[in-house]
Short mmCIF file of C-alpha atoms in Angstrom, two decimals:
data_model
loop_
_atom_site.label_atom_id
_atom_site.label_comp_id
_atom_site.label_asym_id
_atom_site.label_seq_id
_atom_site.Cartn_x
_atom_site.Cartn_y
_atom_site.Cartn_z
CA MET A 1 -43.40 -84.56 -108.59
CA HIS A 2 -42.59 -84.38 -112.29
CA ASP A 3 -45.39 -86.65 -113.48
CA LEU A 4 -49.12 -86.25 -113.17
CA PHE A 5 -49.86 -89.95 -112.65
CA THR A 6 -47.85 -90.75 -109.54
CA THR A 7 -48.63 -91.70 -105.96
CA ASP A 8 -47.44 -88.25 -104.88
CA ALA A 9 -49.79 -86.54 -107.32
CA LEU A 10 -52.69 -88.69 -106.08
CA SER A 11 -51.86 -87.70 -102.50
CA VAL A 12 -51.97 -84.02 -103.46
CA LEU A 13 -55.29 -84.53 -105.24
CA VAL A 14 -56.93 -86.25 -102.26
CA VAL A 15 -55.65 -83.70 -99.76
CA SER A 16 -56.70 -80.77 -101.96
CA PHE A 17 -60.22 -82.18 -102.28
CA GLY A 18 -60.56 -82.31 -98.50
CA VAL A 19 -59.14 -78.83 -98.06
CA GLY A 20 -61.46 -77.55 -100.80
CA ILE A 21 -64.48 -78.79 -98.85
CA VAL A 22 -63.28 -76.89 -95.78
CA VAL A 23 -62.78 -73.72 -97.84
CA GLY A 24 -66.26 -73.93 -99.30
CA LEU A 25 -67.86 -74.69 -95.94
CA THR A 26 -66.12 -72.09 -93.84
CA GLY A 27 -64.66 -69.50 -96.19
CA MET A 28 -61.19 -70.13 -94.75
CA GLY A 29 -58.48 -72.71 -94.32
CA GLY A 30 -57.14 -72.97 -97.89
CA GLY A 31 -53.60 -71.69 -97.54
CA ALA A 32 -53.54 -72.41 -93.82
CA LEU A 33 -54.17 -76.11 -94.45
CA MET A 34 -52.91 -76.73 -97.98
CA THR A 35 -49.50 -75.08 -97.88
CA PRO A 36 -48.20 -76.99 -94.82
CA ALA A 37 -49.75 -80.17 -96.21
CA LEU A 38 -47.71 -79.75 -99.39
CA ILE A 39 -44.56 -79.15 -97.36
CA PHE A 40 -45.22 -82.30 -95.34
CA LEU A 41 -45.63 -84.17 -98.64
CA GLY A 42 -42.03 -83.25 -99.48
CA ILE A 43 -42.46 -80.10 -101.57
CA ASN A 44 -40.09 -77.26 -100.70
CA PRO A 45 -41.77 -74.25 -99.04
CA THR A 46 -41.24 -71.82 -101.94
CA ALA A 47 -42.85 -74.20 -104.45
CA ALA A 48 -45.61 -75.09 -101.99
CA VAL A 49 -46.61 -71.45 -101.56
CA ALA A 50 -46.44 -70.69 -105.29
CA ASN A 51 -48.45 -73.71 -106.42
CA ASP A 52 -51.01 -73.36 -103.65
CA LEU A 53 -51.63 -69.71 -104.51
CA VAL A 54 -52.16 -70.48 -108.21
CA ALA A 55 -54.53 -73.34 -107.39
CA ALA A 56 -56.35 -71.26 -104.76
CA SER A 57 -57.01 -68.50 -107.29
CA VAL A 58 -58.99 -71.09 -109.27
CA ASN A 59 -60.62 -72.92 -106.36
CA LYS A 60 -61.72 -69.80 -104.50
CA SER A 61 -63.33 -68.53 -107.70
CA VAL A 62 -65.66 -71.54 -107.57
CA GLY A 63 -66.71 -70.83 -103.99
CA ALA A 64 -67.11 -67.13 -104.73
CA ALA A 65 -69.31 -67.90 -107.75
CA VAL A 66 -71.64 -70.03 -105.63
CA HIS A 67 -71.97 -67.34 -102.96
CA TRP A 68 -72.40 -64.66 -105.66
CA ARG A 69 -75.34 -66.57 -107.12
CA GLN A 70 -76.88 -66.69 -103.65
CA GLY A 71 -76.59 -62.90 -103.46
CA SER A 72 -74.44 -62.94 -100.34
CA PRO A 73 -71.35 -60.75 -100.98
CA ASN A 74 -71.19 -57.10 -99.93
CA LEU A 75 -69.53 -55.82 -103.10
CA ARG A 76 -68.62 -52.35 -101.78
CA LEU A 77 -66.87 -53.86 -98.78
CA ALA A 78 -65.10 -56.38 -101.02
CA LEU A 79 -63.93 -53.57 -103.34
CA TYR A 80 -62.17 -51.69 -100.54
CA LEU A 81 -60.50 -54.89 -99.38
CA ILE A 82 -59.31 -55.61 -102.93
CA ILE A 83 -57.86 -52.11 -103.37
CA GLY A 84 -55.90 -52.49 -100.16
CA SER A 85 -54.73 -56.07 -100.60
CA VAL A 86 -53.79 -56.57 -104.25
CA PRO A 87 -50.60 -54.40 -104.39
CA PHE A 88 -49.18 -55.94 -101.21
CA ALA A 89 -50.12 -59.47 -102.24
CA LEU A 90 -48.31 -58.96 -105.56
CA ALA A 91 -45.18 -57.89 -103.69
CA GLY A 92 -45.04 -61.10 -101.62
CA GLY A 93 -43.25 -63.24 -104.20
CA PHE A 94 -40.65 -60.55 -104.83
CA ILE A 95 -39.96 -60.26 -101.09
CA VAL A 96 -39.33 -64.00 -100.87
CA LYS A 97 -37.07 -63.86 -103.95
CA TYR A 98 -35.14 -60.95 -102.45
CA ILE A 99 -34.34 -63.07 -99.37
CA GLY A 100 -33.20 -65.86 -101.71
CA GLY A 101 -31.75 -69.37 -101.51
CA ASP A 102 -31.83 -71.54 -98.40
CA ASP A 103 -32.58 -68.47 -96.33
CA ALA A 104 -35.84 -68.09 -98.23
CA GLU A 105 -36.95 -71.64 -97.39
CA THR A 106 -36.07 -71.21 -93.71
CA PHE A 107 -37.77 -67.83 -93.64
CA LEU A 108 -40.90 -69.20 -95.33
CA THR A 109 -41.10 -72.24 -93.02
CA ASN A 110 -40.90 -70.06 -89.92
CA ALA A 111 -43.21 -67.41 -91.37
CA ILE A 112 -45.83 -70.04 -92.23
CA GLY A 113 -45.54 -71.51 -88.73
CA VAL A 114 -46.11 -68.12 -87.11
CA ALA A 115 -48.94 -67.34 -89.52
CA LEU A 116 -50.64 -70.65 -88.68
CA LEU A 117 -50.51 -69.96 -84.94
CA PHE A 118 -51.79 -66.45 -85.61
CA ALA A 119 -54.58 -67.91 -87.75
CA ALA A 120 -55.52 -70.40 -85.01
CA ALA A 121 -55.64 -67.61 -82.41
CA SER A 122 -57.69 -65.35 -84.68
CA TYR A 123 -60.01 -68.25 -85.51
CA THR A 124 -60.61 -68.83 -81.80
CA LEU A 125 -61.25 -65.12 -81.34
CA ARG A 126 -63.69 -65.22 -84.22
CA MET A 127 -65.68 -68.06 -82.62
CA TYR A 128 -65.71 -66.22 -79.30
CA LEU A 129 -66.94 -62.99 -80.90
CA GLN A 130 -69.69 -64.89 -82.70
CA LEU A 131 -70.60 -66.54 -79.41
CA ARG A 132 -70.95 -63.14 -77.74
CA ILE A 133 -73.18 -61.95 -80.58
CA ILE A 134 -75.45 -64.95 -80.10
CA ALA A 135 -75.53 -64.54 -76.32
CA SER A 136 -76.35 -60.83 -76.57
CA GLY A 137 -79.20 -61.47 -78.98
CA ARG A 138 -77.78 -58.84 -81.32
CA THR A 139 -79.55 -58.70 -84.65
CA THR A 140 -77.43 -59.30 -87.70
CA THR A 141 -78.12 -57.55 -90.97
CA PRO A 142 -77.03 -57.83 -94.61
CA HIS A 143 -76.62 -54.01 -94.76
CA ILE A 144 -73.73 -52.21 -93.05
CA GLU A 145 -72.01 -48.83 -93.36
CA VAL A 146 -68.58 -49.50 -94.89
CA ARG A 147 -65.60 -47.85 -93.15
CA PRO A 148 -63.08 -47.20 -95.97
CA LEU A 149 -59.78 -46.51 -94.16
CA PRO A 150 -59.87 -49.41 -91.66
CA THR A 151 -61.05 -51.73 -94.42
CA LEU A 152 -58.18 -50.67 -96.69
CA LEU A 153 -55.73 -51.29 -93.84
CA VAL A 154 -57.14 -54.77 -93.24
CA GLY A 155 -56.74 -55.51 -96.94
CA ALA A 156 -53.14 -54.27 -96.99
CA VAL A 157 -52.00 -56.29 -93.96
CA GLY A 158 -53.86 -59.39 -95.12
CA GLY A 159 -52.52 -59.00 -98.64
CA LEU A 160 -48.91 -58.85 -97.47
CA LEU A 161 -49.34 -61.91 -95.26
CA VAL A 162 -51.00 -63.92 -98.02
CA GLY A 163 -48.44 -62.76 -100.57
CA ILE A 164 -45.59 -64.12 -98.47
CA THR A 165 -47.06 -67.25 -96.84
CA SER A 166 -50.38 -67.95 -98.69
CA VAL A 167 -52.01 -68.02 -95.22
CA GLY A 168 -54.64 -65.53 -94.12
CA SER A 169 -57.02 -64.75 -96.97
CA GLY A 170 -59.91 -66.53 -95.28
CA SER A 171 -58.94 -66.47 -91.59
CA LEU A 172 -57.24 -63.29 -90.48
CA ILE A 173 -59.13 -61.04 -92.88
CA MET A 174 -62.47 -62.53 -91.87
CA VAL A 175 -61.74 -61.99 -88.17
CA ALA A 176 -60.82 -58.38 -88.88
CA LEU A 177 -64.09 -57.94 -90.78
CA LEU A 178 -65.99 -59.40 -87.84
CA LEU A 179 -64.34 -56.88 -85.51
CA LEU A 180 -65.07 -53.99 -87.86
CA TYR A 181 -68.61 -55.08 -88.79
CA PRO A 182 -70.01 -57.17 -85.90
CA THR A 183 -73.61 -56.95 -87.17
CA LEU A 184 -72.80 -58.29 -90.66
CA SER A 185 -74.60 -61.61 -91.09
CA ALA A 186 -72.64 -64.84 -91.40
CA VAL A 187 -73.59 -65.57 -94.99
CA LYS A 188 -72.61 -62.03 -96.04
CA LEU A 189 -69.31 -62.32 -94.20
CA VAL A 190 -68.34 -65.61 -95.88
CA GLY A 191 -69.52 -64.46 -99.31
CA THR A 192 -67.68 -61.13 -99.09
CA ASP A 193 -64.49 -62.80 -97.93
CA LEU A 194 -64.55 -65.33 -100.76
CA VAL A 195 -65.14 -62.62 -103.38
CA GLN A 196 -62.32 -60.38 -102.14
CA ALA A 197 -60.01 -63.39 -101.81
CA VAL A 198 -60.10 -64.14 -105.56
CA PRO A 199 -58.15 -61.06 -106.81
CA LEU A 200 -56.05 -61.11 -103.61
CA VAL A 201 -54.88 -64.69 -104.15
CA LEU A 202 -54.54 -64.14 -107.90
CA ALA A 203 -52.22 -61.16 -107.33
CA ALA A 204 -50.16 -63.17 -104.84
CA ALA A 205 -50.01 -66.07 -107.31
CA ILE A 206 -48.78 -63.80 -110.11
CA GLY A 207 -45.99 -62.49 -107.88
CA HIS A 208 -44.80 -66.02 -107.07
CA VAL A 209 -45.16 -67.30 -110.66
CA LEU A 210 -43.02 -64.42 -111.93
CA THR A 211 -40.32 -65.09 -109.35
CA SER A 212 -40.31 -68.88 -108.87
CA GLY A 213 -42.68 -70.49 -111.39
CA VAL A 214 -44.96 -73.48 -110.78
CA ASP A 215 -44.72 -77.28 -110.90
CA VAL A 216 -47.40 -78.75 -113.18
CA GLY A 217 -47.17 -82.07 -111.34
CA VAL A 218 -48.30 -80.28 -108.18
CA LEU A 219 -50.57 -77.63 -109.64
CA VAL A 220 -52.84 -79.86 -111.72
CA PRO A 221 -53.78 -82.23 -108.85
CA LEU A 222 -54.36 -79.20 -106.62
CA ILE A 223 -56.89 -77.76 -109.06
CA ILE A 224 -58.51 -81.07 -110.00
CA GLY A 225 -59.04 -81.96 -106.35
CA GLY A 226 -59.70 -78.52 -104.89
CA THR A 227 -62.24 -77.19 -107.37
CA PRO A 228 -64.97 -79.84 -106.86
CA GLY A 229 -64.21 -79.87 -103.14
CA THR A 230 -64.75 -76.12 -102.86
CA PHE A 231 -67.95 -76.31 -104.93
CA PHE A 232 -69.37 -79.10 -102.77
CA GLY A 233 -68.42 -77.32 -99.55
CA ALA A 234 -69.96 -74.02 -100.66
CA ARG A 235 -73.22 -75.73 -101.62
CA ALA A 236 -73.32 -77.53 -98.26
CA ALA A 237 -72.46 -74.44 -96.17
CA ALA A 238 -76.11 -73.55 -95.56
CA TRP A 239 -77.02 -76.85 -93.90
CA VAL A 240 -73.88 -78.29 -92.33
CA GLY A 241 -73.33 -77.57 -88.62
CA GLN A 242 -69.83 -76.12 -88.36
CA SER A 243 -69.12 -75.82 -84.63
CA VAL A 244 -67.09 -79.04 -84.34
CA ILE A 245 -65.40 -78.48 -87.71
CA ARG A 246 -64.17 -75.05 -86.64
CA ARG A 247 -62.80 -76.22 -83.31
CA GLY A 248 -61.04 -79.05 -85.13
CA ILE A 249 -59.45 -76.59 -87.55
CA VAL A 250 -58.08 -74.55 -84.62
CA ILE A 251 -56.36 -77.67 -83.26
CA VAL A 252 -54.95 -78.62 -86.66
CA LEU A 253 -53.65 -75.10 -87.33
CA SER A 254 -52.04 -74.90 -83.88
CA LEU A 255 -50.27 -78.25 -84.10
CA THR A 256 -49.16 -77.67 -87.68
CA GLY A 257 -47.78 -74.25 -86.78
CA LEU A 258 -45.79 -75.72 -83.89
CA LYS A 259 -44.42 -78.44 -86.17
CA MET A 260 -43.38 -75.86 -88.78
CA LEU A 261 -41.52 -73.92 -86.08
CA GLY A 262 -39.50 -77.00 -85.15
CA VAL A 263 -41.21 -78.03 -81.93
CA SER A 264 -40.39 -81.67 -81.15
CA PRO A 265 -42.98 -84.31 -82.11
CA THR A 266 -43.25 -85.31 -78.44
CA TRP A 267 -44.34 -81.86 -77.37
CA VAL A 268 -46.62 -81.49 -80.39
CA GLY A 269 -48.29 -84.77 -79.35
CA ILE A 270 -48.63 -83.68 -75.74
CA ILE A 271 -50.09 -80.31 -76.69
CA GLY A 272 -52.43 -81.95 -79.20
CA ALA A 273 -53.69 -84.44 -76.62
CA GLY A 274 -54.25 -81.62 -74.16
CA MET A 275 -56.23 -79.62 -76.71
CA LEU A 276 -58.35 -82.62 -77.63
CA LEU A 277 -59.10 -83.60 -74.02
CA LEU A 278 -59.32 -80.21 -72.30
CA GLY A 279 -60.37 -78.03 -75.23
CA PRO A 280 -64.08 -79.01 -75.17
CA LEU A 281 -64.24 -78.48 -71.41
CA VAL A 282 -62.61 -75.05 -71.60
CA TRP A 283 -64.85 -74.04 -74.49
CA GLY A 284 -67.88 -75.28 -72.56
CA LEU A 285 -66.94 -73.05 -69.62
CA ILE A 286 -66.49 -70.09 -71.97
CA ARG A 287 -69.92 -70.73 -73.45
CA GLN A 288 -71.46 -70.85 -69.98
CA THR A 289 -69.88 -67.55 -68.98
CA ALA A 290 -71.37 -66.07 -72.17
CA GLY A 291 -74.81 -67.26 -71.12
CA VAL A 292 -75.36 -70.12 -73.59
CA PRO A 293 -75.46 -73.92 -72.97
CA ALA A 294 -72.01 -75.45 -72.56
CA PHE A 295 -72.38 -78.26 -75.09
CA ASP A 296 -75.28 -77.32 -77.34
CA PRO A 297 -74.12 -77.81 -80.95
CA ASN A 298 -77.13 -75.91 -82.28
CA SER A 299 -75.93 -72.63 -80.77
CA GLY A 300 -72.40 -72.87 -82.14
CA ALA A 301 -70.29 -69.78 -82.41
CA TRP A 302 -70.85 -69.38 -86.12
CA GLN A 303 -74.47 -70.31 -86.71
CA ILE A 304 -76.21 -66.95 -86.50
CA SER A 305 -79.85 -66.66 -87.48
CA ARG A 306 -80.29 -64.99 -90.83
CA SER A 307 -83.00 -62.67 -91.98
CA GLY A 308 -85.15 -63.70 -94.88
CA SER A 309 -83.32 -61.38 -97.24
CA ASP A 310 -80.08 -63.26 -96.51
CA ARG A 311 -81.38 -66.50 -97.92
CA HIS A 312 -81.84 -65.30 -101.46
#
């Protein structure tokens, strides 16, 4: 990975473009998808986390800018998240350096695996909560009363997790926001999360750059591929149905997390097949118990009707 014009660099560029689209579409999935992808491409975990965080600080800025222009972020909510997350995110790289050597790589691999499974579980919870909101007919609103202390705590926990593993800025934090502010509209939620994620990821990136540096041969393809992908995804977020995409991400996160934790390929394959075959049926039953059609893609767990003020 020492040259920019190599097959490995092209692989990173293609993968980062695809991940960027997911980030722009959903507001999550950057570190959760990109970091393990880099590790599977042969990059050691420490370098994968460091380079992904630096690239994400650029790519997420693109998505945040698009949502900012659409007027979607709740800036007061984002500010509290930033105050809570930035110091802990900055500390992440120093924690990894303190562990040191081969122990650091083993620790990071296991930590990323656990974080991915946690992200998959929280993602599923997020879809279920959104489903309950739809079924209850609860009205969403762009205006909420910010709760400072719980929001600061969410930022701190999310910041520490992102600072160590690069996973969580758009998955775990967003689920926590949904629990704290269930009436916040979808477009506000995604926009706020993207805005707060920029300084969070930047702080985490600085911590890792100071302790381990970056590899230009990895970083440049990440940015070149991820930036246009994130821009395209953010522009398409308003009209792309995301129900299937989100369920697919849950499966990918789960299987990747198991692989990172050393589960045998045979069992990963069996679990993956089970999720693909039985997952839609189980989700259909859950939808029915919530009072919505089992397999209606137009009432997916994320597509909440927006008020007119949300569209501007």
